[in-house]
Amino acid sequence: MSGLSEPQRGPSDDPSHLEPPLPPQTKRSSPKPPQPSTTGPIPEDEAFSQETGDGRRQTEQFPDSIEAEEGPEEEDEFLAEGWDGSSKASTSVTSSIYAHTYENGRRYHSYRYGRYPIPNDDQEQNREDMKHAMMMELTDGKPYLSPIGPNPQKIIDIGTGTGIWAIEMGDLFPGAEILGLDLSPIQPQWVPPNVRFMIDDVEDEWANGSDWDFVHLRGMALVLRDLQKAVDQIYQHLKPGGWIEFQESHGEPRCDDGTMDPETDVMKKFWALCVEAMAKFGMNLNMPAVVGNFLERAGFVNITCVKKKTPVGTWPKDKTMRLIGLYVKEAALQSLSALGKAFANLGMDAVEREVFSAKVREAVMDGKVHRYYYFYFWFAQKPYDNKEGDGGGGDS
């Protein structure tokens, strides 16, 4: 992410601390950037535009390198417990759409069938909850990095999945209204009384009210077919001063110490096939690196990116990084069967898919190769002067 000078940072600029909302912004003087590309690979140095207008900032926060453990990997050192899943109070989920369809032995949602080629069955739900646990380790237990203040009143979780994030936010903010949206009705039956779930497609016209204090999306930048439309709609329905946050994993394997050959690595080939397969469903897996451009075009200010390295496997020396790597490795292994439908769309038959999956499993389990992914946290604020940012419009 080049071209941006590092700002002078004090305690209030550190996104690892929750801070009160920033003061009203002055008028932005920089022109609106061109429409970002939504197809093809995105070079990392284009991850954010160079121009720095008023009320904007960016932070990069990740280790320069991850130190590898010299001894053998020992996964049984971990008691892989999730974060506190207990809930202070419960009530029944309100939803009437509980239809599913089955394909290749895996279950998919029926609502907008074909829109999203990943299953919604128990195996996939466990994988999603494991990724949530990984993220909580990555952030030292913080479910968000945006400085939303101590008393948000309306929070919406777009692409809520199993609802685990929304439920935790309901417990953290018992006085807030929490709404989780998803295509699949897979959320639990008992949730905090201030949490509710709806089956909805965020790429339709917005039908979820206005004056939201905080909008959260995880793993959504790479699956939304029209990211700009979604960001624009969110902008329109946020309160002035409200925050949006994307939490996005970029699954391209990287390596800093030369143990991975980028020309022959099986995981690199696996990534390339994933990009090709998901593109046939209108999805760009490289989107996590460029979310900031879409936020800027919509009119957001105080655009901040926190980029962290997540190891694939338990090869790091640091114990927390090893636990993160264990979660990432297990999620990668479980994704192989989840991607069966997408790979079949490339013309790979069942035998080809199984043979290739075996090679990927072997590569993932090889602790001598020190791969990692990037994980991006993008967050930004709607200006208090809601006349700003006509790409996103004002409140409706």
XYZ file of C-alpha atoms in Angstrom:
396
model
C 0.000 0.000 0.000
C 2.282 2.664 -1.302
C 2.027 6.384 -1.831
C 0.668 7.244 1.611
C 2.771 9.010 4.182
C 2.468 7.701 7.711
C 0.449 10.149 9.833
C 1.603 11.355 13.198
C -0.128 9.032 15.603
C -1.129 9.532 19.178
C -3.290 7.436 21.482
C -6.467 8.587 19.745
C -5.145 7.365 16.378
C -4.465 3.828 17.493
C -7.287 1.615 16.172
C -6.521 -1.047 18.761
C -8.202 1.210 21.324
C -11.885 2.030 21.204
C -12.296 5.789 21.107
C -15.256 8.189 20.978
C -16.471 9.377 17.584
C -14.318 11.950 15.846
C -15.486 15.590 15.632
C -17.417 16.852 12.628
C -15.388 16.840 9.431
C -14.539 19.801 7.256
C -15.422 19.857 3.590
C -13.401 17.420 1.517
C -11.287 19.114 -1.103
C -10.114 16.055 -3.021
C -12.094 14.957 -6.099
C -14.042 11.728 -6.124
C -11.816 8.873 -7.372
C -12.697 6.910 -10.497
C -14.911 3.845 -10.237
C -12.728 0.966 -8.995
C -12.341 -2.096 -11.174
C -14.405 -5.064 -10.061
C -12.777 -7.719 -12.227
C -9.369 -9.314 -12.450
C -6.400 -9.352 -10.064
C -5.631 -6.224 -8.075
C -1.970 -5.326 -7.462
C -1.261 -4.842 -3.779
C 0.240 -1.386 -4.345
C -3.134 -0.243 -5.706
C -4.867 -1.166 -2.491
C -5.654 2.457 -1.748
C -5.475 5.648 -3.791
C -2.600 8.039 -3.157
C -4.675 11.169 -2.676
C -5.166 12.193 0.939
C -8.088 14.571 1.421
C -9.320 16.219 4.590
C -10.645 13.930 7.282
C -8.922 10.814 6.003
C -6.233 8.665 7.528
C -4.719 5.274 7.060
C -2.827 2.959 9.370
C -0.869 -0.153 8.552
C -0.470 -2.480 11.488
C 1.064 -5.894 10.975
C 4.367 -7.589 11.776
C 7.074 -7.216 9.135
C 7.607 -10.953 9.391
C 6.413 -13.917 11.425
C 9.206 -15.781 13.177
C 9.076 -19.525 12.553
C 9.390 -22.150 15.279
C 12.563 -24.204 14.934
C 11.191 -27.409 16.480
C 8.388 -29.695 15.292
C 4.801 -28.473 15.236
C 2.711 -29.497 18.232
C -0.969 -28.834 17.670
C -2.116 -30.678 20.783
C -0.776 -27.820 22.914
C -3.949 -25.929 22.084
C -7.278 -26.268 23.769
C -9.032 -24.590 20.882
C -11.815 -22.958 22.826
C -13.900 -20.244 21.213
C -14.525 -16.919 22.872
C -17.245 -16.625 25.451
C -20.354 -17.848 23.706
C -22.619 -17.509 26.714
C -25.449 -15.064 26.361
C -27.015 -13.042 29.124
C -30.593 -13.445 27.914
C -32.439 -15.121 25.106
C -35.526 -14.988 22.966
C -36.658 -16.803 19.835
C -35.448 -15.911 16.339
C -38.115 -14.341 14.148
C -37.890 -15.894 10.655
C -40.159 -17.981 8.472
C -37.754 -18.893 5.666
C -36.180 -22.236 6.535
C -36.006 -23.989 3.154
C -32.806 -25.617 1.851
C -31.641 -27.581 -1.166
C -28.972 -30.285 -1.482
C -26.229 -30.837 -4.042
C -23.209 -33.162 -4.040
C -24.049 -34.189 -0.493
C -23.915 -30.622 0.862
C -26.781 -28.330 1.897
C -27.333 -24.869 0.367
C -29.877 -22.132 1.047
C -32.956 -22.023 -1.186
C -33.484 -18.263 -0.956
C -31.785 -16.848 -4.057
C -30.461 -20.329 -4.836
C -27.343 -20.135 -7.001
C -26.442 -16.672 -5.753
C -23.774 -17.996 -3.363
C -22.007 -21.303 -4.189
C -20.935 -22.171 -0.618
C -22.976 -24.577 1.566
C -24.832 -23.534 4.731
C -24.818 -26.915 6.502
C -23.367 -27.741 9.920
C -19.875 -28.319 8.537
C -19.778 -24.886 6.930
C -21.280 -23.254 10.017
C -18.522 -24.770 12.141
C -15.950 -23.403 9.699
C -17.479 -19.932 9.938
C -17.444 -20.016 13.743
C -13.824 -21.176 13.659
C -12.939 -18.199 11.465
C -14.662 -15.965 14.013
C -12.518 -17.447 16.788
C -9.428 -16.835 14.637
C -10.419 -13.213 14.126
C -10.942 -12.706 17.849
C -7.436 -14.050 18.505
C -6.107 -11.745 15.817
C -7.670 -8.678 17.478
C -7.009 -9.712 21.086
C -10.716 -10.290 21.675
C -12.107 -7.157 19.994
C -15.092 -7.872 17.693
C -14.513 -4.574 15.857
C -11.856 -1.872 15.483
C -14.059 1.094 14.557
C -14.191 3.874 17.203
C -17.969 3.648 17.573
C -18.043 4.963 21.137
C -19.547 3.414 24.263
C -23.249 3.697 23.459
C -24.251 2.784 19.869
C -28.009 2.443 19.494
C -28.422 0.653 16.145
C -26.011 -1.943 14.774
C -26.484 -4.053 11.649
C -24.431 -7.128 10.684
C -24.604 -7.781 6.937
C -23.829 -11.378 6.008
C -24.287 -12.481 9.601
C -23.890 -16.213 8.862
C -24.304 -18.138 12.101
C -25.034 -14.865 13.907
C -22.130 -15.257 16.316
C -20.860 -11.689 15.842
C -24.340 -10.163 16.208
C -24.999 -12.177 19.364
C -21.723 -11.078 20.941
C -22.516 -7.448 20.096
C -25.961 -7.884 21.644
C -24.301 -8.932 24.880
C -21.720 -6.123 24.711
C -24.370 -3.465 24.058
C -27.627 -4.621 25.737
C -29.247 -1.234 25.109
C -28.622 -1.357 21.356
C -30.796 -2.779 18.592
C -28.829 -5.457 16.701
C -29.978 -6.743 13.306
C -28.284 -9.604 11.427
C -28.938 -10.129 7.711
C -28.139 -13.206 5.639
C -29.351 -15.290 2.718
C -29.437 -18.400 4.918
C -31.727 -19.012 7.927
C -29.030 -20.767 9.963
C -28.951 -18.525 13.042
C -29.650 -20.022 16.490
C -33.159 -20.174 17.895
C -32.230 -18.433 21.160
C -30.487 -15.062 21.134
C -30.244 -11.936 23.323
C -33.552 -10.030 23.405
C -32.043 -7.056 21.573
C -30.891 -9.217 18.627
C -33.006 -10.241 15.660
C -32.253 -11.837 12.288
C -33.750 -11.355 8.842
C -33.344 -13.271 5.604
C -32.475 -10.663 3.017
C -30.184 -9.965 0.059
C -28.200 -6.784 0.697
C -27.771 -6.350 -3.059
C -31.494 -5.688 -3.389
C -32.875 -2.250 -2.659
C -32.317 -1.364 0.995
C -35.279 -2.281 3.193
C -33.730 -2.200 6.642
C -34.383 1.297 7.946
C -32.061 4.242 8.505
C -30.018 5.964 11.189
C -27.666 3.058 11.843
C -24.706 3.834 14.100
C -22.550 0.942 12.928
C -22.643 -1.384 9.920
C -20.447 -4.482 10.038
C -19.544 -6.797 7.154
C -17.194 -9.770 7.355
C -16.101 -11.707 4.283
C -18.560 -9.762 2.138
C -16.333 -7.611 -0.099
C -15.312 -10.629 -2.137
C -18.817 -12.066 -2.629
C -20.890 -8.957 -3.370
C -21.412 -8.636 -7.103
C -21.833 -4.861 -6.925
C -19.770 -3.694 -3.977
C -20.175 -0.030 -4.851
C -23.973 -0.251 -4.808
C -23.901 -1.948 -1.414
C -21.491 0.623 0.051
C -23.538 3.498 -1.377
C -26.729 2.120 0.185
C -25.012 1.708 3.531
C -23.794 5.300 3.340
C -27.320 6.531 2.681
C -28.735 4.758 5.732
C -25.998 5.459 8.272
C -26.351 8.286 10.757
C -24.025 11.222 10.142
C -20.950 10.276 12.154
C -21.782 6.547 11.905
C -19.201 3.911 11.041
C -18.840 1.064 8.555
C -16.347 -1.783 8.999
C -15.252 -4.531 6.614
C -13.288 -7.506 7.982
C -11.856 -9.390 5.027
C -9.426 -12.263 4.512
C -7.409 -12.232 1.295
C -6.602 -15.898 0.690
C -3.662 -15.502 -1.700
C -0.741 -17.468 -0.183
C 2.373 -15.419 0.565
C 5.734 -16.210 2.090
C 8.582 -14.052 3.414
C 11.384 -16.561 3.988
C 11.681 -18.385 0.666
C 10.155 -21.682 1.843
C 7.338 -21.378 -0.738
C 8.055 -21.484 -4.469
C 5.434 -19.156 -5.982
C 5.819 -20.790 -9.401
C 5.100 -24.376 -8.330
C 3.288 -24.112 -4.990
C 0.056 -26.135 -4.892
C -1.633 -23.571 -2.655
C -0.871 -20.868 -5.225
C -2.546 -23.000 -7.889
C -5.469 -23.661 -5.543
C -5.868 -19.913 -5.040
C -5.825 -19.282 -8.805
C -8.558 -21.890 -9.312
C -10.629 -20.355 -6.519
C -10.380 -16.936 -8.176
C -11.405 -18.403 -11.534
C -14.244 -20.461 -10.098
C -15.781 -17.700 -8.016
C -15.515 -15.232 -10.898
C -18.082 -17.375 -12.725
C -20.506 -16.440 -9.932
C -19.665 -12.731 -10.296
C -17.308 -12.621 -7.312
C -13.786 -11.174 -7.130
C -11.650 -12.720 -4.390
C -9.104 -9.894 -4.658
C -11.551 -7.265 -3.403
C -10.331 -7.193 0.235
C -7.249 -5.214 -0.796
C -9.179 -2.341 -2.402
C -12.228 -1.761 -0.180
C -10.934 1.724 0.648
C -11.518 2.932 -2.906
C -15.204 2.004 -2.718
C -15.567 3.680 0.678
C -13.970 6.859 -0.641
C -16.148 6.955 -3.724
C -19.289 6.650 -1.590
C -18.252 9.714 0.420
C -16.816 8.184 3.597
C -14.024 9.917 5.501
C -11.496 8.811 8.126
C -10.848 5.736 6.001
C -8.506 3.432 7.893
C -6.953 0.104 6.968
C -5.409 -2.316 9.450
C -3.690 -5.197 7.651
C -2.499 -8.256 9.557
C -0.692 -11.444 8.596
C -2.400 -14.752 9.398
C -0.165 -17.837 9.145
C -1.397 -21.027 7.475
C -0.479 -23.732 9.965
C 1.244 -23.896 13.327
C 4.727 -23.062 12.085
C 5.141 -19.662 13.883
C 7.161 -19.389 17.091
C 4.645 -17.138 18.848
C 1.911 -19.183 20.548
C -0.938 -16.826 19.623
C 0.164 -16.854 16.010
C 0.323 -20.651 16.141
C -3.268 -20.788 17.376
C -4.335 -18.387 14.639
C -2.471 -20.563 12.145
C -4.256 -23.657 13.416
C -7.653 -22.018 12.837
C -6.589 -20.827 9.372
C -5.276 -24.264 8.432
C -8.438 -26.053 9.555
C -10.616 -23.528 7.715
C -8.550 -24.067 4.567
C -8.874 -27.843 4.822
C -12.622 -27.670 5.379
C -13.035 -25.293 2.437
C -12.052 -28.051 0.009
C -15.411 -29.820 0.163
C -17.259 -26.501 0.423
C -15.828 -25.460 -2.952
C -16.986 -28.599 -4.731
C -19.859 -26.844 -6.485
C -17.641 -23.948 -7.591
C -14.915 -26.246 -8.947
C -17.485 -28.398 -10.737
C -18.465 -25.228 -12.567
C -14.918 -25.153 -13.993
C -15.525 -28.540 -15.602
C -13.604 -30.582 -13.012
C -15.247 -33.949 -12.449
C -15.467 -35.609 -9.040
C -12.250 -37.625 -9.516
C -10.250 -34.594 -10.613
C -11.531 -32.606 -7.666
C -10.630 -35.335 -5.187
C -7.117 -35.805 -6.603
C -6.433 -32.091 -6.524
C -7.929 -31.767 -3.033
C -5.542 -34.461 -1.796
C -2.597 -32.425 -3.113
C -3.911 -29.304 -1.403
C -4.372 -31.158 1.900
C -0.786 -32.388 1.712
C 0.468 -28.848 1.022
C -1.550 -27.322 3.863
C -0.219 -29.910 6.305
C 3.419 -29.238 5.333
C 4.750 -27.121 8.183
C 8.088 -26.602 6.436
C 6.467 -24.138 4.058
C 5.699 -20.885 5.878
C 2.671 -19.473 4.101
C 0.407 -16.711 5.348
C -2.625 -14.703 4.192
C -3.427 -11.044 4.720
C -6.450 -10.079 6.792
C -7.821 -6.569 6.214
C -9.844 -4.409 8.577
C -11.278 -1.414 6.710
C -13.335 1.112 8.650
C -14.620 4.557 7.781
C -17.028 7.253 8.961
C -19.941 9.035 7.346
C -19.286 12.791 7.613
C -21.381 14.793 10.043
C -22.082 17.179 7.178
C -24.359 14.784 5.277
C -24.290 16.975 2.183
C -20.817 15.592 1.546
C -20.156 12.596 -0.663
C -22.893 12.794 -3.277
C -21.855 9.354 -4.555
C -23.520 7.926 -1.495
C -26.193 10.531 -1.017
C -27.696 11.712 2.221
C -29.986 10.148 4.754
C -33.383 9.087 3.526
